[in-house]
Structures are given as C-alpha cells and as structure tokens.
Amino acid sequence: MTTKVTKPRRHFVDLSLAFSPHPLTGDITVLRDKRAINASLKNCIMIGVAEKPFLYDFGSQILQMMFDMVDSSTAVSLEEEIKRSIEYNEPRVQLLDVEVEPKPEQNEFRIQIKYRIIGFEEVLIFTDILTPTR
C-alpha cells in the first residue's frame, strides 16, 4: 500500500483597492492568488516611499524617475528600482527577471516582470506600461 503525502496549497487573498462592490453579493471584491500578487506588485512599484501610513520604507522611486529621459540608461535605473522594491516589499514572490523597454516615441516604458509565487511551480509574467501622468 502506497501513501501519498501532499502539502496543502496556499492561497493568497487581498482586498481590491478599487473598493468596488461585487455585482452579486455587494461585498468588497477580493483578489485571489495570481490577481492578488499582480495587484501587490503594481502597488510596490507605483506607491512612492513614505506614502503608506506607518510603513515609511514601503514603495519605490519609480514615479520620480518617470520624468527622466525615455532612454536605455533610465530603463536600467527603473529595472534596478523595480527589483529592489519587489524583493524588499513582496515576500510572497521569487523574482526571476525584470525587463524595462523604453518607448521614446510614445514617451513610456514597457515593463515585464517574471516571477514565481513561493510554493508554486508556475512562472508568471506581469506586464505594464509606465507613462508620466503629471
């Protein structure tokens, strides 16, 4: 007789920061697993340092860097800041790669983050476009 022992899979649940009600239940929408982690990654990148109450070391300098020239040297600086922010602020992921591609014609940067959720085997990719909005 063979007994297979498995570890229960962890699930991650976060509240949606949009605070929009669920269409059927009226409760605040929750994000689960991949969607929760992707939202957290975006928050790590887009929230400035000292913007989060009581967590003054949370966040990144990305918003200040968005007004630099859209070129490869700024892209390298953005990559390093994204890596630093995610590794420091998001313990649920193992960061595999960060790529930032400058798009000077559109005045934006395209970012791609490859990561693995701790305890999961699947490699996930988060993409976003950073544009200065102020």
JSON list of C-alpha atoms in Angstrom, two decimals:
[
{"chain": "A", "resi": 1, "resn": "MET", "atom": "CA", "xyz": [0.00, 0.00, 0.00]},
{"chain": "A", "resi": 2, "resn": "THR", "atom": "CA", "xyz": [1.39, 3.41, -1.04]},
{"chain": "A", "resi": 3, "resn": "THR", "atom": "CA", "xyz": [0.51, 6.56, 0.80]},
{"chain": "A", "resi": 4, "resn": "LYS", "atom": "CA", "xyz": [0.94, 9.88, -0.94]},
{"chain": "A", "resi": 5, "resn": "VAL", "atom": "CA", "xyz": [1.53, 12.82, 1.34]},
{"chain": "A", "resi": 6, "resn": "THR", "atom": "CA", "xyz": [0.76, 16.22, -0.11]},
{"chain": "A", "resi": 7, "resn": "LYS", "atom": "CA", "xyz": [1.13, 19.64, 1.35]},
{"chain": "A", "resi": 8, "resn": "PRO", "atom": "CA", "xyz": [-1.99, 21.80, 1.19]},
{"chain": "A", "resi": 9, "resn": "ARG", "atom": "CA", "xyz": [-1.69, 24.54, -1.40]},
{"chain": "A", "resi": 10, "resn": "ARG", "atom": "CA", "xyz": [-1.50, 28.06, -0.02]},
{"chain": "A", "resi": 11, "resn": "HIS", "atom": "CA", "xyz": [-3.95, 30.61, -1.28]},
{"chain": "A", "resi": 12, "resn": "PHE", "atom": "CA", "xyz": [-3.42, 34.35, -1.24]},
{"chain": "A", "resi": 13, "resn": "VAL", "atom": "CA", "xyz": [-6.36, 36.70, -0.80]},
{"chain": "A", "resi": 14, "resn": "ASP", "atom": "CA", "xyz": [-6.18, 40.51, -0.85]},
{"chain": "A", "resi": 15, "resn": "LEU", "atom": "CA", "xyz": [-8.84, 43.19, -0.92]},
{"chain": "A", "resi": 16, "resn": "SER", "atom": "CA", "xyz": [-9.23, 45.11, -4.15]},
{"chain": "A", "resi": 17, "resn": "LEU", "atom": "CA", "xyz": [-8.07, 48.68, -3.64]},
{"chain": "A", "resi": 18, "resn": "ALA", "atom": "CA", "xyz": [-10.80, 49.85, -6.01]},
{"chain": "A", "resi": 19, "resn": "PHE", "atom": "CA", "xyz": [-13.27, 49.02, -3.20]},
{"chain": "A", "resi": 20, "resn": "SER", "atom": "CA", "xyz": [-15.88, 48.25, -5.84]},
{"chain": "A", "resi": 21, "resn": "PRO", "atom": "CA", "xyz": [-18.73, 46.04, -4.65]},
{"chain": "A", "resi": 22, "resn": "HIS", "atom": "CA", "xyz": [-19.15, 42.53, -6.00]},
{"chain": "A", "resi": 23, "resn": "PRO", "atom": "CA", "xyz": [-22.04, 42.59, -8.52]},
{"chain": "A", "resi": 24, "resn": "LEU", "atom": "CA", "xyz": [-23.92, 39.69, -6.90]},
{"chain": "A", "resi": 25, "resn": "THR", "atom": "CA", "xyz": [-23.13, 39.90, -3.18]},
{"chain": "A", "resi": 26, "resn": "GLY", "atom": "CA", "xyz": [-22.44, 43.62, -2.72]},
{"chain": "A", "resi": 27, "resn": "ASP", "atom": "CA", "xyz": [-19.35, 42.80, -0.65]},
{"chain": "A", "resi": 28, "resn": "ILE", "atom": "CA", "xyz": [-15.95, 44.37, -1.33]},
{"chain": "A", "resi": 29, "resn": "THR", "atom": "CA", "xyz": [-14.25, 42.49, -4.16]},
{"chain": "A", "resi": 30, "resn": "VAL", "atom": "CA", "xyz": [-11.38, 40.21, -3.21]},
{"chain": "A", "resi": 31, "resn": "LEU", "atom": "CA", "xyz": [-8.44, 39.25, -5.38]},
{"chain": "A", "resi": 32, "resn": "ARG", "atom": "CA", "xyz": [-7.10, 35.71, -5.21]},
{"chain": "A", "resi": 33, "resn": "ASP", "atom": "CA", "xyz": [-3.73, 34.11, -5.98]},
{"chain": "A", "resi": 34, "resn": "LYS", "atom": "CA", "xyz": [-2.29, 35.49, -9.27]},
{"chain": "A", "resi": 35, "resn": "ARG", "atom": "CA", "xyz": [-4.54, 38.54, -9.35]},
{"chain": "A", "resi": 36, "resn": "ALA", "atom": "CA", "xyz": [-3.71, 39.36, -5.72]},
{"chain": "A", "resi": 37, "resn": "ILE", "atom": "CA", "xyz": [0.03, 39.07, -6.33]},
{"chain": "A", "resi": 38, "resn": "ASN", "atom": "CA", "xyz": [-0.14, 41.12, -9.56]},
{"chain": "A", "resi": 39, "resn": "ALA", "atom": "CA", "xyz": [-2.01, 43.89, -7.75]},
{"chain": "A", "resi": 40, "resn": "SER", "atom": "CA", "xyz": [0.58, 43.80, -4.98]},
{"chain": "A", "resi": 41, "resn": "LEU", "atom": "CA", "xyz": [3.45, 44.04, -7.48]},
{"chain": "A", "resi": 42, "resn": "LYS", "atom": "CA", "xyz": [1.83, 47.06, -9.08]},
{"chain": "A", "resi": 43, "resn": "ASN", "atom": "CA", "xyz": [1.39, 48.66, -5.65]},
{"chain": "A", "resi": 44, "resn": "CYS", "atom": "CA", "xyz": [5.06, 48.02, -4.80]},
{"chain": "A", "resi": 45, "resn": "ILE", "atom": "CA", "xyz": [6.05, 49.81, -7.98]},
{"chain": "A", "resi": 46, "resn": "MET", "atom": "CA", "xyz": [3.56, 52.67, -8.08]},
{"chain": "A", "resi": 47, "resn": "ILE", "atom": "CA", "xyz": [3.38, 53.70, -4.41]},
{"chain": "A", "resi": 48, "resn": "GLY", "atom": "CA", "xyz": [6.04, 56.20, -3.50]},
{"chain": "A", "resi": 49, "resn": "VAL", "atom": "CA", "xyz": [8.28, 55.88, -0.48]},
{"chain": "A", "resi": 50, "resn": "ALA", "atom": "CA", "xyz": [6.57, 57.11, 2.72]},
{"chain": "A", "resi": 51, "resn": "GLU", "atom": "CA", "xyz": [3.11, 57.28, 1.08]},
{"chain": "A", "resi": 52, "resn": "LYS", "atom": "CA", "xyz": [1.80, 54.30, 3.03]},
{"chain": "A", "resi": 53, "resn": "PRO", "atom": "CA", "xyz": [0.89, 55.22, 6.63]},
{"chain": "A", "resi": 54, "resn": "PHE", "atom": "CA", "xyz": [3.08, 53.56, 9.29]},
{"chain": "A", "resi": 55, "resn": "LEU", "atom": "CA", "xyz": [5.23, 51.82, 6.63]},
{"chain": "A", "resi": 56, "resn": "TYR", "atom": "CA", "xyz": [7.62, 54.57, 5.64]},
{"chain": "A", "resi": 57, "resn": "ASP", "atom": "CA", "xyz": [10.09, 52.24, 3.93]},
{"chain": "A", "resi": 58, "resn": "PHE", "atom": "CA", "xyz": [7.45, 50.69, 1.62]},
{"chain": "A", "resi": 59, "resn": "GLY", "atom": "CA", "xyz": [7.32, 51.76, -2.04]},
{"chain": "A", "resi": 60, "resn": "SER", "atom": "CA", "xyz": [9.70, 52.88, -4.76]},
{"chain": "A", "resi": 61, "resn": "GLN", "atom": "CA", "xyz": [11.18, 55.90, -6.50]},
{"chain": "A", "resi": 62, "resn": "ILE", "atom": "CA", "xyz": [9.60, 54.94, -9.85]},
{"chain": "A", "resi": 63, "resn": "LEU", "atom": "CA", "xyz": [7.23, 57.91, -10.07]},
{"chain": "A", "resi": 64, "resn": "GLN", "atom": "CA", "xyz": [10.11, 60.38, -9.71]},
{"chain": "A", "resi": 65, "resn": "MET", "atom": "CA", "xyz": [12.07, 58.54, -12.41]},
{"chain": "A", "resi": 66, "resn": "MET", "atom": "CA", "xyz": [9.22, 58.77, -14.90]},
{"chain": "A", "resi": 67, "resn": "PHE", "atom": "CA", "xyz": [10.16, 62.35, -15.75]},
{"chain": "A", "resi": 68, "resn": "ASP", "atom": "CA", "xyz": [13.71, 61.45, -16.79]},
{"chain": "A", "resi": 69, "resn": "MET", "atom": "CA", "xyz": [14.60, 60.91, -20.43]},
{"chain": "A", "resi": 70, "resn": "VAL", "atom": "CA", "xyz": [12.99, 57.88, -22.06]},
{"chain": "A", "resi": 71, "resn": "ASP", "atom": "CA", "xyz": [16.20, 56.05, -22.94]},
{"chain": "A", "resi": 72, "resn": "SER", "atom": "CA", "xyz": [18.14, 52.90, -22.11]},
{"chain": "A", "resi": 73, "resn": "SER", "atom": "CA", "xyz": [20.01, 54.39, -19.13]},
{"chain": "A", "resi": 74, "resn": "THR", "atom": "CA", "xyz": [16.73, 55.35, -17.44]},
{"chain": "A", "resi": 75, "resn": "ALA", "atom": "CA", "xyz": [15.40, 51.87, -18.30]},
{"chain": "A", "resi": 76, "resn": "VAL", "atom": "CA", "xyz": [18.33, 50.28, -16.44]},
{"chain": "A", "resi": 77, "resn": "SER", "atom": "CA", "xyz": [17.69, 52.52, -13.42]},
{"chain": "A", "resi": 78, "resn": "LEU", "atom": "CA", "xyz": [14.00, 51.56, -13.50]},
{"chain": "A", "resi": 79, "resn": "GLU", "atom": "CA", "xyz": [14.89, 47.85, -13.65]},
{"chain": "A", "resi": 80, "resn": "GLU", "atom": "CA", "xyz": [17.10, 48.15, -10.58]},
{"chain": "A", "resi": 81, "resn": "GLU", "atom": "CA", "xyz": [14.47, 50.12, -8.63]},
{"chain": "A", "resi": 82, "resn": "ILE", "atom": "CA", "xyz": [11.72, 47.64, -9.55]},
{"chain": "A", "resi": 83, "resn": "LYS", "atom": "CA", "xyz": [13.91, 44.72, -8.45]},
{"chain": "A", "resi": 84, "resn": "ARG", "atom": "CA", "xyz": [14.78, 46.45, -5.17]},
{"chain": "A", "resi": 85, "resn": "SER", "atom": "CA", "xyz": [11.18, 47.35, -4.42]},
{"chain": "A", "resi": 86, "resn": "ILE", "atom": "CA", "xyz": [9.75, 43.90, -5.13]},
{"chain": "A", "resi": 87, "resn": "GLU", "atom": "CA", "xyz": [12.50, 41.98, -3.32]},
{"chain": "A", "resi": 88, "resn": "TYR", "atom": "CA", "xyz": [12.17, 44.22, -0.26]},
{"chain": "A", "resi": 89, "resn": "ASN", "atom": "CA", "xyz": [8.37, 44.64, -0.13]},
{"chain": "A", "resi": 90, "resn": "GLU", "atom": "CA", "xyz": [6.83, 41.43, -1.52]},
{"chain": "A", "resi": 91, "resn": "PRO", "atom": "CA", "xyz": [7.94, 38.28, 0.34]},
{"chain": "A", "resi": 92, "resn": "ARG", "atom": "CA", "xyz": [5.39, 36.04, -1.43]},
{"chain": "A", "resi": 93, "resn": "VAL", "atom": "CA", "xyz": [7.30, 36.03, -4.74]},
{"chain": "A", "resi": 94, "resn": "GLN", "atom": "CA", "xyz": [10.64, 34.85, -6.04]},
{"chain": "A", "resi": 95, "resn": "LEU", "atom": "CA", "xyz": [11.72, 37.42, -8.62]},
{"chain": "A", "resi": 96, "resn": "LEU", "atom": "CA", "xyz": [13.21, 35.82, -11.74]},
{"chain": "A", "resi": 97, "resn": "ASP", "atom": "CA", "xyz": [13.67, 38.70, -14.19]},
{"chain": "A", "resi": 98, "resn": "VAL", "atom": "CA", "xyz": [12.73, 42.32, -14.80]},
{"chain": "A", "resi": 99, "resn": "GLU", "atom": "CA", "xyz": [12.86, 43.88, -18.26]},
{"chain": "A", "resi": 100, "resn": "VAL", "atom": "CA", "xyz": [12.18, 47.54, -18.99]},
{"chain": "A", "resi": 101, "resn": "GLU", "atom": "CA", "xyz": [11.90, 48.60, -22.62]},
{"chain": "A", "resi": 102, "resn": "PRO", "atom": "CA", "xyz": [11.98, 52.34, -23.40]},
{"chain": "A", "resi": 103, "resn": "LYS", "atom": "CA", "xyz": [9.48, 53.59, -26.00]},
{"chain": "A", "resi": 104, "resn": "PRO", "atom": "CA", "xyz": [10.63, 57.18, -26.70]},
{"chain": "A", "resi": 105, "resn": "GLU", "atom": "CA", "xyz": [8.08, 57.74, -29.48]},
{"chain": "A", "resi": 106, "resn": "GLN", "atom": "CA", "xyz": [5.20, 57.09, -27.06]},
{"chain": "A", "resi": 107, "resn": "ASN", "atom": "CA", "xyz": [7.01, 58.64, -24.04]},
{"chain": "A", "resi": 108, "resn": "GLU", "atom": "CA", "xyz": [6.58, 55.44, -22.00]},
{"chain": "A", "resi": 109, "resn": "PHE", "atom": "CA", "xyz": [8.34, 52.39, -20.64]},
{"chain": "A", "resi": 110, "resn": "ARG", "atom": "CA", "xyz": [7.05, 48.85, -21.07]},
{"chain": "A", "resi": 111, "resn": "ILE", "atom": "CA", "xyz": [7.88, 46.65, -18.08]},
{"chain": "A", "resi": 112, "resn": "GLN", "atom": "CA", "xyz": [7.80, 42.87, -17.86]},
{"chain": "A", "resi": 113, "resn": "ILE", "atom": "CA", "xyz": [8.30, 41.07, -14.55]},
{"chain": "A", "resi": 114, "resn": "LYS", "atom": "CA", "xyz": [8.83, 37.30, -14.45]},
{"chain": "A", "resi": 115, "resn": "TYR", "atom": "CA", "xyz": [8.29, 35.75, -11.06]},
{"chain": "A", "resi": 116, "resn": "ARG", "atom": "CA", "xyz": [7.25, 32.62, -9.24]},
{"chain": "A", "resi": 117, "resn": "ILE", "atom": "CA", "xyz": [4.91, 32.60, -6.26]},
{"chain": "A", "resi": 118, "resn": "ILE", "atom": "CA", "xyz": [6.65, 30.96, -3.32]},
{"chain": "A", "resi": 119, "resn": "GLY", "atom": "CA", "xyz": [5.41, 27.37, -3.10]},
{"chain": "A", "resi": 120, "resn": "PHE", "atom": "CA", "xyz": [4.12, 27.30, -6.71]},
{"chain": "A", "resi": 121, "resn": "GLU", "atom": "CA", "xyz": [5.96, 25.89, -9.72]},
{"chain": "A", "resi": 122, "resn": "GLU", "atom": "CA", "xyz": [4.37, 28.08, -12.40]},
{"chain": "A", "resi": 123, "resn": "VAL", "atom": "CA", "xyz": [6.37, 31.04, -13.77]},
{"chain": "A", "resi": 124, "resn": "LEU", "atom": "CA", "xyz": [4.13, 34.09, -14.08]},
{"chain": "A", "resi": 125, "resn": "ILE", "atom": "CA", "xyz": [4.61, 37.23, -16.15]},
{"chain": "A", "resi": 126, "resn": "PHE", "atom": "CA", "xyz": [3.30, 40.66, -15.16]},
{"chain": "A", "resi": 127, "resn": "THR", "atom": "CA", "xyz": [3.38, 43.38, -17.81]},
{"chain": "A", "resi": 128, "resn": "ASP", "atom": "CA", "xyz": [2.54, 47.03, -17.50]},
{"chain": "A", "resi": 129, "resn": "ILE", "atom": "CA", "xyz": [3.20, 50.33, -19.24]},
{"chain": "A", "resi": 130, "resn": "LEU", "atom": "CA", "xyz": [4.63, 53.22, -17.26]},
{"chain": "A", "resi": 131, "resn": "THR", "atom": "CA", "xyz": [3.81, 56.71, -18.52]},
{"chain": "A", "resi": 132, "resn": "PRO", "atom": "CA", "xyz": [4.26, 60.06, -16.80]},
{"chain": "A", "resi": 133, "resn": "THR", "atom": "CA", "xyz": [0.82, 61.41, -15.93]},
{"chain": "A", "resi": 134, "resn": "ARG", "atom": "CA", "xyz": [1.51, 64.63, -14.06]}
]
